[in-house]
XYZ file of C-alpha atoms in Angstrom:
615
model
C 28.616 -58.783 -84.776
C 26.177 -55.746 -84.685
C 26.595 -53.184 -86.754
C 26.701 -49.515 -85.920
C 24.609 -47.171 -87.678
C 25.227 -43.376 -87.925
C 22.850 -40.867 -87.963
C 22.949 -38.275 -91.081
C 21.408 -34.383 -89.828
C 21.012 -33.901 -92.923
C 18.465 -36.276 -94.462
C 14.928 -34.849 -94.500
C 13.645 -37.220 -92.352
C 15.770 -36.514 -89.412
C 14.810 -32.846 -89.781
C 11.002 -33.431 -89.664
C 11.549 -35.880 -86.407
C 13.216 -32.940 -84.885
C 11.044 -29.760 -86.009
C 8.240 -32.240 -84.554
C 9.686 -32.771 -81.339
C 10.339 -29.085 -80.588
C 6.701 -28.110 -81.499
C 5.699 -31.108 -78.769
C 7.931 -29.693 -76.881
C 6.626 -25.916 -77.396
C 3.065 -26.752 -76.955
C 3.828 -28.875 -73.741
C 5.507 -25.959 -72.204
C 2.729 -23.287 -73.403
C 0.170 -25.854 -71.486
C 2.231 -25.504 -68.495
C 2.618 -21.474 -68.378
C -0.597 -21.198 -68.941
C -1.286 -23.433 -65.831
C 0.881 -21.414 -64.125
C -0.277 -17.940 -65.031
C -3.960 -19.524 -63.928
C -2.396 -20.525 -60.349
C -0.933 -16.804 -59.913
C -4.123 -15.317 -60.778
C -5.520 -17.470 -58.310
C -3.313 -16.932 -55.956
C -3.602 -13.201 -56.174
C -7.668 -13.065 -55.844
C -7.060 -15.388 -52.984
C -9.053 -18.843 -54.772
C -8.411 -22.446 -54.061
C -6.922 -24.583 -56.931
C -9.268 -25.947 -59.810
C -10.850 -29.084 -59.324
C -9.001 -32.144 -59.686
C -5.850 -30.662 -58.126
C -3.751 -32.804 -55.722
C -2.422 -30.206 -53.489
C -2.388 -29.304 -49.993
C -4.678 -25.878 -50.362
C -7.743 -28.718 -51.671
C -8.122 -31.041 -49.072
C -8.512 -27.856 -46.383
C -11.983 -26.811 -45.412
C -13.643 -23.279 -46.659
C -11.408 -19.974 -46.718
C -10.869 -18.196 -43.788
C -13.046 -15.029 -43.651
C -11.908 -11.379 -44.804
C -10.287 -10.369 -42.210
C -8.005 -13.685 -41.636
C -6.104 -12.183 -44.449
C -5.367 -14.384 -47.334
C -3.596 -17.685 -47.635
C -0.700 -17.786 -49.689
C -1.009 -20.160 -52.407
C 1.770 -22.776 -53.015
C 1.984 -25.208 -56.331
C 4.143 -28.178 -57.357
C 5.267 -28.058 -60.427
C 6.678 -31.084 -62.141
C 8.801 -31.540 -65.297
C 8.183 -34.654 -67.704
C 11.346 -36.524 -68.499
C 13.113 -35.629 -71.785
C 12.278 -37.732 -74.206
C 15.288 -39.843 -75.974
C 16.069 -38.228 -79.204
C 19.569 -38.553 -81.347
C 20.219 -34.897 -80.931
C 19.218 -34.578 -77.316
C 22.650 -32.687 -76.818
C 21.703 -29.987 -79.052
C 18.555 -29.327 -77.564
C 17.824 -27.236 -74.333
C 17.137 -29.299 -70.891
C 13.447 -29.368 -70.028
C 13.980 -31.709 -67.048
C 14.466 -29.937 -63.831
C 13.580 -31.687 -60.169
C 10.248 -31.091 -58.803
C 10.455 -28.588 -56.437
C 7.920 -26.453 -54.196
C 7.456 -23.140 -56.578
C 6.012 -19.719 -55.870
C 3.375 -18.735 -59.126
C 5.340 -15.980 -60.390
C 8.920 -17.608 -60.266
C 7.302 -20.806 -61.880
C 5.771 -18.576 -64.412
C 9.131 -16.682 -65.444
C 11.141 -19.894 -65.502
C 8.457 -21.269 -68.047
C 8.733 -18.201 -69.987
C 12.296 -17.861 -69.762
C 12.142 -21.784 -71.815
C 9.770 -20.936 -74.031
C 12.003 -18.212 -75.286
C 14.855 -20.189 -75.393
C 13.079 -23.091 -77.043
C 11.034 -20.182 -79.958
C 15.326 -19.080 -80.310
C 17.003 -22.538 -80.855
C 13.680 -23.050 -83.572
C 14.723 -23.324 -87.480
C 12.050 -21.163 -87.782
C 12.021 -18.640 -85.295
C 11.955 -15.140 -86.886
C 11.317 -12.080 -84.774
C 7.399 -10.432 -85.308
C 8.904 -6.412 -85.551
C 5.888 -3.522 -85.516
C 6.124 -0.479 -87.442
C 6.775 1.952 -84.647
C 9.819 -0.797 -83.399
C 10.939 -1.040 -87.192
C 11.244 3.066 -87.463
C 13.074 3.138 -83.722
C 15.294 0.499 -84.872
C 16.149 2.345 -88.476
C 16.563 5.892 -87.052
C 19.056 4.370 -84.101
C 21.424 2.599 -86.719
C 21.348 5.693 -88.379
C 22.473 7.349 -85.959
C 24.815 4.777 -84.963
C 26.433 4.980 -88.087
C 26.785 8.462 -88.142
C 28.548 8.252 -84.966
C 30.875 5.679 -86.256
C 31.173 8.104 -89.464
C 32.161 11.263 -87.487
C 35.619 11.097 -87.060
C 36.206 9.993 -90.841
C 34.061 13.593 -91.808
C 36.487 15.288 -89.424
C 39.582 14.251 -90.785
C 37.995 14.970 -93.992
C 37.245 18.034 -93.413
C 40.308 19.306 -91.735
C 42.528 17.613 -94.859
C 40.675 19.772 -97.459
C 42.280 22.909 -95.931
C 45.660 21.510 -96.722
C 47.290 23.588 -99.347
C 50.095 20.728 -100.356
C 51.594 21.414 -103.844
C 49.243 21.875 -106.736
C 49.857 22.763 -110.133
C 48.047 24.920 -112.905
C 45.793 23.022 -114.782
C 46.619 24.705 -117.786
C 49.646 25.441 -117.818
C 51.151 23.028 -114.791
C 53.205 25.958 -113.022
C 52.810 25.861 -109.113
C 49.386 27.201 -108.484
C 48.185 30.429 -105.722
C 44.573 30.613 -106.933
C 41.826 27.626 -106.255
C 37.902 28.371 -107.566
C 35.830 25.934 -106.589
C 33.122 27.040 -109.188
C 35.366 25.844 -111.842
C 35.491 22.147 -111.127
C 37.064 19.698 -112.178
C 39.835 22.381 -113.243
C 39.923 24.293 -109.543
C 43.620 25.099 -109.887
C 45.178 28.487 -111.719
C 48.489 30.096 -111.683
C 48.384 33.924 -111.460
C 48.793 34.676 -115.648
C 45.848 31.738 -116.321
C 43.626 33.069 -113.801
C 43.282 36.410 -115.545
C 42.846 34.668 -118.559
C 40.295 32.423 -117.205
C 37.939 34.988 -114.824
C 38.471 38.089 -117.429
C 34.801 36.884 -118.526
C 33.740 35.162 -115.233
C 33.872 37.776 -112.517
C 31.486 36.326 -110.105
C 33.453 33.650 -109.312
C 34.155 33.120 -105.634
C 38.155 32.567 -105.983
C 40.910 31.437 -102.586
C 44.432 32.553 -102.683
C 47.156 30.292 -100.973
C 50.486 33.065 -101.331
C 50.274 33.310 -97.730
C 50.170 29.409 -96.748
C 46.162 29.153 -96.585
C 43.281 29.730 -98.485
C 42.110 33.047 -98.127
C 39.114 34.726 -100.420
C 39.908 37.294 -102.443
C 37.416 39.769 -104.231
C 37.688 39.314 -108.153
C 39.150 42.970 -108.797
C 42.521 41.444 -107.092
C 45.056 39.307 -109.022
C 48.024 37.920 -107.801
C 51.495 38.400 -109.270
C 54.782 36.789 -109.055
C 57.762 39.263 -108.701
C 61.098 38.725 -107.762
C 60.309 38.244 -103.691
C 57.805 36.030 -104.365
C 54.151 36.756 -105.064
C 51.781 39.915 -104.149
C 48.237 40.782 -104.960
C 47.377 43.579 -107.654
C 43.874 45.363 -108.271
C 42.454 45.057 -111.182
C 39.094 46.248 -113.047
C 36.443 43.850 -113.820
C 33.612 44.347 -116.160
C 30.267 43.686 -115.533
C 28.980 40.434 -118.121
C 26.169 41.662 -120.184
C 24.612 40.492 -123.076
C 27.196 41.483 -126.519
C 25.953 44.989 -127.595
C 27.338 45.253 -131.526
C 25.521 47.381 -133.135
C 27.245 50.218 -134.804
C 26.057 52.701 -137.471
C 29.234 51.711 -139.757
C 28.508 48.264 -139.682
C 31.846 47.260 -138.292
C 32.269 43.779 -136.497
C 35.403 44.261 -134.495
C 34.807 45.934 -130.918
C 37.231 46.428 -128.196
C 35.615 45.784 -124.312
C 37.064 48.723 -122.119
C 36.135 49.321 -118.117
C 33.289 52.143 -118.151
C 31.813 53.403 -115.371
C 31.351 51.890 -111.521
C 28.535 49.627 -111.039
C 27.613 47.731 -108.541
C 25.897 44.144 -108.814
C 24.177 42.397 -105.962
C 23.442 38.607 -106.481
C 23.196 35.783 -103.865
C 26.581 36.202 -102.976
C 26.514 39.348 -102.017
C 27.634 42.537 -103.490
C 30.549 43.111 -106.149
C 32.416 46.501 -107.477
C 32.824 46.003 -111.258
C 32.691 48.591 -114.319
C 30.135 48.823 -116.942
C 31.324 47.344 -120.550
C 32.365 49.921 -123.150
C 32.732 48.525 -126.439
C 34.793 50.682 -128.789
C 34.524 49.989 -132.786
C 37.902 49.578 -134.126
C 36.137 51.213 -137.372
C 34.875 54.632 -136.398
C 36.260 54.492 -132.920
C 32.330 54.630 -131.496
C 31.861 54.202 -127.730
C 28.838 52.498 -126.903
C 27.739 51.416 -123.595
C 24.480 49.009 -122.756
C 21.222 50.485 -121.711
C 18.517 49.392 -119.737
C 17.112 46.863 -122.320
C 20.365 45.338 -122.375
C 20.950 45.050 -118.788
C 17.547 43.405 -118.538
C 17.996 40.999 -120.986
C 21.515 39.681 -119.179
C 19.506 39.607 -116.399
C 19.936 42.331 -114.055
C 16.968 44.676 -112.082
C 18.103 48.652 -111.426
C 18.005 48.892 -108.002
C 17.464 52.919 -108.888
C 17.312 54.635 -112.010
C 20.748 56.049 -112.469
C 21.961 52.425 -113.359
C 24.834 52.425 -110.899
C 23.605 49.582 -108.807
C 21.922 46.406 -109.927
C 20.355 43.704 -108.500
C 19.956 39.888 -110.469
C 16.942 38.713 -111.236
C 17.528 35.472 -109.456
C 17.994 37.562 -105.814
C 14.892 39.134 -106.228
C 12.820 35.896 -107.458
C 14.394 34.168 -104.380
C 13.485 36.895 -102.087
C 10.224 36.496 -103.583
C 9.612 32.800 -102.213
C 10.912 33.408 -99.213
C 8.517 36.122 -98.490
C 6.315 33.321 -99.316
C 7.371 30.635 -97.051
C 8.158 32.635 -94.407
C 5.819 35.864 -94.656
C 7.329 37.297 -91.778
C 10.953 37.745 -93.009
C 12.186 41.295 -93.341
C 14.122 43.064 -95.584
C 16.849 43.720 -93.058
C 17.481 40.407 -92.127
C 18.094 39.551 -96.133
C 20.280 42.510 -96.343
C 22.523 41.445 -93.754
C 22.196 38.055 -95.180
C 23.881 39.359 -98.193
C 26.498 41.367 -96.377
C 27.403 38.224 -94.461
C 27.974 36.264 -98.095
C 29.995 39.396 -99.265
C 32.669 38.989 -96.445
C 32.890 35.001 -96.949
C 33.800 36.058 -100.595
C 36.673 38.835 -99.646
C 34.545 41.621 -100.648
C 33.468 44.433 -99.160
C 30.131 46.837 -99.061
C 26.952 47.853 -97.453
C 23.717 47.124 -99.015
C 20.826 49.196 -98.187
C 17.959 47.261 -96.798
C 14.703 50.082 -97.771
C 16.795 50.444 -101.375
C 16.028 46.624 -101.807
C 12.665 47.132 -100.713
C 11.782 49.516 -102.829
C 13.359 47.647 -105.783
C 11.724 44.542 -104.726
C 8.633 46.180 -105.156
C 9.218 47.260 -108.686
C 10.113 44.165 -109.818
C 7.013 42.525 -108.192
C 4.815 44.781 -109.545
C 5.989 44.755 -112.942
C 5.704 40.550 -112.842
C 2.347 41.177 -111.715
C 1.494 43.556 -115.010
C 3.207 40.562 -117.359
C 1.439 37.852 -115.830
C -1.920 39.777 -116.704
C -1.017 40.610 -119.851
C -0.323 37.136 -120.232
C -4.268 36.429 -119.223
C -3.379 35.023 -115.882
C -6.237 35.646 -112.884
C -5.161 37.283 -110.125
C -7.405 35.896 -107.188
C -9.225 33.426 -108.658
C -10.129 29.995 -107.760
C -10.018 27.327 -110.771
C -12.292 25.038 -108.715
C -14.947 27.698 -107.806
C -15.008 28.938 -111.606
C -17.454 29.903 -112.924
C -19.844 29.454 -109.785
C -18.520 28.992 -106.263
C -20.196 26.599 -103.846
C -19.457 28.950 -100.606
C -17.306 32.488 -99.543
C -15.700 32.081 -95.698
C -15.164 35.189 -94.313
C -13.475 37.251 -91.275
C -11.439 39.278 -89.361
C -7.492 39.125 -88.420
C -7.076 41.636 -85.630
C -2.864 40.449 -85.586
C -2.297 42.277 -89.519
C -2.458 45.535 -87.524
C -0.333 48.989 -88.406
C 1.352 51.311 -85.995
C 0.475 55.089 -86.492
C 3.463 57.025 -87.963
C 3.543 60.623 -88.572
C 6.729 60.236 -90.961
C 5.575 57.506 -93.181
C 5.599 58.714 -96.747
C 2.455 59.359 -98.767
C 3.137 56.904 -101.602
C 0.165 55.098 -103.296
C 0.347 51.567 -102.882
C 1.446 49.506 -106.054
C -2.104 47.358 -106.289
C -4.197 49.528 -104.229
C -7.593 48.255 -104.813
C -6.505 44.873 -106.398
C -6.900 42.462 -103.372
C -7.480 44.767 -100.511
C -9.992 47.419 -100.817
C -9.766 51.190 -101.172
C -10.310 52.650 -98.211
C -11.900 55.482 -99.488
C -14.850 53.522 -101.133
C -15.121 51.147 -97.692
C -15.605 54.279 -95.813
C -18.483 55.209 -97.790
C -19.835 52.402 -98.226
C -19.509 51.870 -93.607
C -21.190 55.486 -93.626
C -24.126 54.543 -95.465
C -25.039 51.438 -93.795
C -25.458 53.391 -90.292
C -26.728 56.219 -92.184
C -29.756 54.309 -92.908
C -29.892 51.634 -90.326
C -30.752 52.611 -86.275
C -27.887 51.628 -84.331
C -28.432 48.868 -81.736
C -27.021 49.029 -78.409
C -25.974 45.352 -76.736
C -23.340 42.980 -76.467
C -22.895 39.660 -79.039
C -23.845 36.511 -77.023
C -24.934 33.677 -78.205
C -25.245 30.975 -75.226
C -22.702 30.924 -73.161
C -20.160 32.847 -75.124
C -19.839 36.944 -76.210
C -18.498 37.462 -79.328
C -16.308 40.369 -80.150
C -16.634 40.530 -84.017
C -21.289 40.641 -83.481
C -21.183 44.340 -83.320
C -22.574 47.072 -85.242
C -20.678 50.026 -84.500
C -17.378 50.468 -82.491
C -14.646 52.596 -81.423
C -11.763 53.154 -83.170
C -8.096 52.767 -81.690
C -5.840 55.747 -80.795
C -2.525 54.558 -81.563
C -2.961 52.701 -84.519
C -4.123 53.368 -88.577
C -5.778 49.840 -88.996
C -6.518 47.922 -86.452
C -6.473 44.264 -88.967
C -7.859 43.211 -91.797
C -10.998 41.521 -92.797
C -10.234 38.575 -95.400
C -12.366 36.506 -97.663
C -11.589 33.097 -99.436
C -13.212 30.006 -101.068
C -13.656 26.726 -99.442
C -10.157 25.713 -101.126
C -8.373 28.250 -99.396
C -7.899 30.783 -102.179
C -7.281 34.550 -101.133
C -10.250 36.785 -102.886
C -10.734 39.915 -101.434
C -9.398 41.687 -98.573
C -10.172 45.436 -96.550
C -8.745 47.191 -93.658
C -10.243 47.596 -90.368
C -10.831 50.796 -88.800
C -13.680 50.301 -86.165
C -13.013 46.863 -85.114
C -15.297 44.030 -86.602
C -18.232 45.658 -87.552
C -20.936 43.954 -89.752
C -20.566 46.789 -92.493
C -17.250 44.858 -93.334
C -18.037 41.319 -93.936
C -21.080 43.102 -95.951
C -18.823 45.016 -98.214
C -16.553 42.010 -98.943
C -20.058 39.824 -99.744
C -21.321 42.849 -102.016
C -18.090 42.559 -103.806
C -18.118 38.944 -104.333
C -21.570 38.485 -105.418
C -20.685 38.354 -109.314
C -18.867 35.156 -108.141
C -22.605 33.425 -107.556
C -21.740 32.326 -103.707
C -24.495 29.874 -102.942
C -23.259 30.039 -99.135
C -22.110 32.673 -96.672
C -19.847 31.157 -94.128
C -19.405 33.642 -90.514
C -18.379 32.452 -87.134
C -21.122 34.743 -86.128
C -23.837 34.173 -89.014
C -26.180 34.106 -86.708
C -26.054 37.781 -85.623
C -24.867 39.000 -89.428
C -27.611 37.557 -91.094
C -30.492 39.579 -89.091
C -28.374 42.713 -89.579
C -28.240 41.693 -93.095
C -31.873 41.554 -93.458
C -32.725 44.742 -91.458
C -30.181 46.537 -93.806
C -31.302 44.842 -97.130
C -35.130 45.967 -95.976
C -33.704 49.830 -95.841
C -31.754 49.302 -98.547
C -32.839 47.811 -101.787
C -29.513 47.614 -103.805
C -28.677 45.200 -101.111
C -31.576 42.920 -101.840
C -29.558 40.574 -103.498
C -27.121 39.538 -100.456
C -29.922 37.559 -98.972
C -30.031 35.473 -101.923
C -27.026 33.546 -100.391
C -27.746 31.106 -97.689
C -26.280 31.562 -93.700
C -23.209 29.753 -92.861
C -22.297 29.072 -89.353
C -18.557 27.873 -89.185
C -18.778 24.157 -87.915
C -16.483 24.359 -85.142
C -17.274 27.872 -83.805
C -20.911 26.574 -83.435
C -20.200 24.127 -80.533
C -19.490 27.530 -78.783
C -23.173 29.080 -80.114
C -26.326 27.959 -78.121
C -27.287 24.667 -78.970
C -30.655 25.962 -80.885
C -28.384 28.476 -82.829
C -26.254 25.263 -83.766
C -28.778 23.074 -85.111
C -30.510 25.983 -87.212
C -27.332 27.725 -88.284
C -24.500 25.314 -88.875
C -23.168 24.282 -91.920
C -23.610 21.098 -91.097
C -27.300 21.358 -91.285
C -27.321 23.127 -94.632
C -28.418 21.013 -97.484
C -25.924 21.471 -100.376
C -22.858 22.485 -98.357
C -21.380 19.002 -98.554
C -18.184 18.950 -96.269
C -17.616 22.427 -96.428
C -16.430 23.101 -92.978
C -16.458 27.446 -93.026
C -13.039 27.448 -91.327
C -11.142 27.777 -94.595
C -10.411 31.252 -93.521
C -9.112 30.403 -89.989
C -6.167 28.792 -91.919
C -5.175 31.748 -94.176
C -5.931 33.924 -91.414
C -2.654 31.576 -89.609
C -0.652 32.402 -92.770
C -1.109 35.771 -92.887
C -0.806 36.677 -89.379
C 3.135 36.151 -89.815
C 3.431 39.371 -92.167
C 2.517 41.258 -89.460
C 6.057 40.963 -87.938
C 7.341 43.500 -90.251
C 4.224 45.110 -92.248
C 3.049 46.703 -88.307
C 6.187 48.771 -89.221
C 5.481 50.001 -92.332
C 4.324 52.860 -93.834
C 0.933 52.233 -95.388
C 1.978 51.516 -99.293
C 4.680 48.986 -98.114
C 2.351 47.403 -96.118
C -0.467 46.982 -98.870
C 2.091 46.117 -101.181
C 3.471 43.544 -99.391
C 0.144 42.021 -98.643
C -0.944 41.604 -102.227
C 2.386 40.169 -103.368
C 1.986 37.891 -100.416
C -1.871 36.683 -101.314
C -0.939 36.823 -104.811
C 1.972 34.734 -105.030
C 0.924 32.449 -102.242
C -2.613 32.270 -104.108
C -0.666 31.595 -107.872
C 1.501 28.253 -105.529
C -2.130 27.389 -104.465
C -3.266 27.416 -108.276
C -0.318 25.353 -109.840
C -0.458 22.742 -106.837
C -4.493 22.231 -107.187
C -3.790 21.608 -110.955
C -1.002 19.316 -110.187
C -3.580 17.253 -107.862
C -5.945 17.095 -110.573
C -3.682 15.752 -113.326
């Protein structure tokens, strides 16, 4: 009797007779698309078959000619038998009947196997690039943010319900919620005096009407014998504890003193000033400016009725930063906006803020120097710099205005240049030197800023600025522009930066300065040392120079520049050109001032993130 044997998938040796097949069965398949693919080609250029090929197309003569058009090519294809294997049931069918196939269908059905046979493979994993990887990630993303929608809606709608909460100190039904006081959110009207008599900032909801609602913190809500109604109430301005008292007492008594108002991120808030009473002599003593500063607080003017926190004013600061062209207006109603959301009330003066901002800038500046910090200095370029990029930014103009105010500029002469002393400086170069008639070309190209001399405008007071900065983009010296770009300018700005050392000159039209530079210097003595530097022509304003100019004037020519590229000041110059959105407005102190607190504080982020690269 014969015996039956069964067949166990699991043992190792079955699974090595069938990975074996399939690859047999892969390669065998590969062989005949690529057969195929050959027979399209061949078919498409309008060939006979290769050699040794037993169709019909071989045993015809030569091709007809051109224009007999060409033959369409026909191939049979023919599919080995499957080969007997204990799993042939689990495998996919590679027998079909031989059949008369066209190239390109035989081609896809091969290809539409192969796929199916690199699928049903133990080993088959998907080859995924980069750019596939980062389109798959971002679209289950935002599949699943999709799916996560609705849940965020009903979320959102459910934390408006006002349901039935209690105190959370005394567990009484509570009116008032503060968010700013989590975990413990929930207050009754008694415990919510108790609780924001020392925290009047806080942003506080009432629910006696059946919803949240904001309320401003001089209103507190009572419970009478129809139900609940608000109440005002005075709040008092947190300030550092002022104690002293010539009678040495210890006990004080915090009273409501006079208005103030207090401007924060949140917007504006009515309080009263703290007046502490001694219970000993019955003093009244009420903080002064060195207290107010040390809580924290700015005068916004010098009868202390209106502050402004510190915080606002340093975060007004960065933005003017990151976004150089963002006006005081636009913060002011900013804050007004925040003051509504909160219940509260108030205008806030937009040139008051200004004017405070200014201040408080100005008076950081004077610490930070007494403090030994360098304003407009380069720690990579210290103590001799490799090369000094310089030009002009005709966008950082200024609108005439006969009403502007005659103020002096908080750090006139720090980074951009009296006016008076460029002036005389501008008059004494075409004092001594001949003017020279003619238009800057160079090649193919005219160059507004090669002139000597030219016209002022009619309706503005400066028509830009001329900058200078180091190869590592640091601000250094600045001037305004009265006359367009003249060479006197970019000769000032290198006679002030020659106690730096500047081994290189960097122009976008060095070619025409340094001539003029010469001519001037030979007139001139005390400007005999300028030519000590070497010419600089930017590296990617040359390609527009003539290609002689290029090859003796480029930096890319000059031994010793290394990859200094001279167009360190085209990318400030981007920077900067945003101020002019609002300083094209101002009157001609606001403007300077808001230029060096710009170059300066954008300069000091440059500093601290070049010292972060090099540790």
């Amino acid at each position: 009797m014969a015996m039956r044997h069964t067949i166990d998938r699991q043992h190792p040796s079955y699974k090595e007779g069938k990975r074996k097949l399939l690859e047999s069965k892969q390669d065998h398949l590969i062989a005949e698309a690529e057969r195929a693919v050959e027979e399209r080609k061949r078919a498409r250029s309008g060939g006979g078959p290769p050699c040794g090929s037993t169709s019909d197309g071989a045993r015809r003569g030569k091709p007809r000619g051109r224009r007999g058009g060409r033959r369409k090519a026909s191939a049979t294809v023919t599919y080995p038998p499957a080969e007997c294997s204990p799993s042939s049931h689990e495998d996919v069918p590679l027998t079909a009947p031989s059949a008369q196939l066209n190239p390109q269908e035989a081609f896809e059905n091969f290809v539409e196997r192969l796929s199916s046979l690199n699928a049903s493979g133990p080993s088959a994993k998907p080859q995924i690039s980069s750019a596939s990887s980062w389109t798959f990630r971002q679209q289950k993303s935002s599949e699943r943010w999709t799916e996560a929608r609705p849940n965020h809606l009903q979320c959102l709608i459910e934390k408006e319900a006002v349901g039935h909460p209690l105190c959370c100190l005394c567990h009484k039904p509570a009116v008032i919620r503060c968010r700013e006081c989590l975990p413990e959110e929930w207050f009754c009207g008694d415990c919510d005096v108790l609780h924001h008599k020392k925290q009047p900032l806080h942003n506080r909801e009432c629910l006696i009407r059946g919803f949240f609602e904001p309320i401003p913190p001089t209103t507190r809500v009572m419970k009478g014998e129809d139900g609940y109604y608000t109440q005002d109430q005075a709040c008092i301005l947190p300030t550092v504890s002022v104690s002293n008292c010539v009678c040495d007492g210890t006990t004080f008594t915090v009273l409501p003193g006079k208005p103030v108002i207090l401007i924060n991120i949140n917007g504006r808030y009515d309080l009263h000033q703290p007046l502490y009473v001694c219970q000993t002599c019955q003093q009244q003593r009420t903080p002064d400016m060195k207290d107010f500063l040390q809580s924290g607080y700015w005068p916004a003017s010098l009868n202390t009725s209106t502050f402004y926190t510190l915080d606002l004013l340093s975060s007004f600061q960065e933005l003017k930063v990151i976004s150089p062209g963002f006006s005081r207006q636009a913060f002011a109603k900013l804050l007004e906006h925040r003051t509504k959301c909160g219940g509260r009330s108030g205008h806030i003066k937009g040139d008051t803020l200004q004017r405070s901002f200014l201040e408080f800038s100005y008076a950081s500046f004077e610490k930070d120097q007494l403090c030994c910090g360098a304003a407009f200095t380069c720690p990579a370029c210290t103590p001799e710099m490799l090369a000094v990029s310089v030009d002009g930014n005709r966008k950082l103009y200024r609108f005439r205005r006969n009403g502007s105010s005659g103020d002096h500029a908080f750090f006139e002469g720090l980074f951009v240049a009296e006016d008076s002393a460029v002036s005389g400086f501008v008059d004494m170069i075409q004092k001594a030197v001949k003017k020279t008639q003619g238009r800057g070309t160079c090649g193919d190209s005219q160059w507004t800023a090669a002139r000597e001399t030219s016209r002022r405008a009619s309706k503005l007071d400066e028509e830009g600025m001329e900058v200078a900065v180091c190869r590592h983009g640091f601000l250094l010296k600045a001037l305004n522009m009265y006359r367009g770009e003249i060479f006197a300018y970019p000769m000032y700005l290198q006679k002030e930066l020659m106690p730096a050392k500047a081994q290189f000159f960097a122009m976008d039209v060095a070619c025409k300065y340094w001539p003029y530079l010469e001519k001037v210097a030979s007139v001139l003595p005390a400007l005999q040392e300028l030519t000590t530097m070497k010419p600089f022509l930017s590296v990617m304003h040359a390609r527009a120079h003539a290609t002689k100019c290029e090859i003796k004037w480029s930096g890319r020519n000059q031994e010793g520049a290394g990859t200094t590229a001279g167009e360190e000041v085209e990318q400030v110059n981007s920077y900067l050109s945003r101020c002019a959105l609002t300083t094209k407005y101002m009157s001609k102190a606001g403007d300077q001032s808001v230029f060096h607190i710009v170059a300066y504080f954008f300069s000091k982020t440059a500093c601290h993130q070049l010292i972060l690269c090099l540790q």
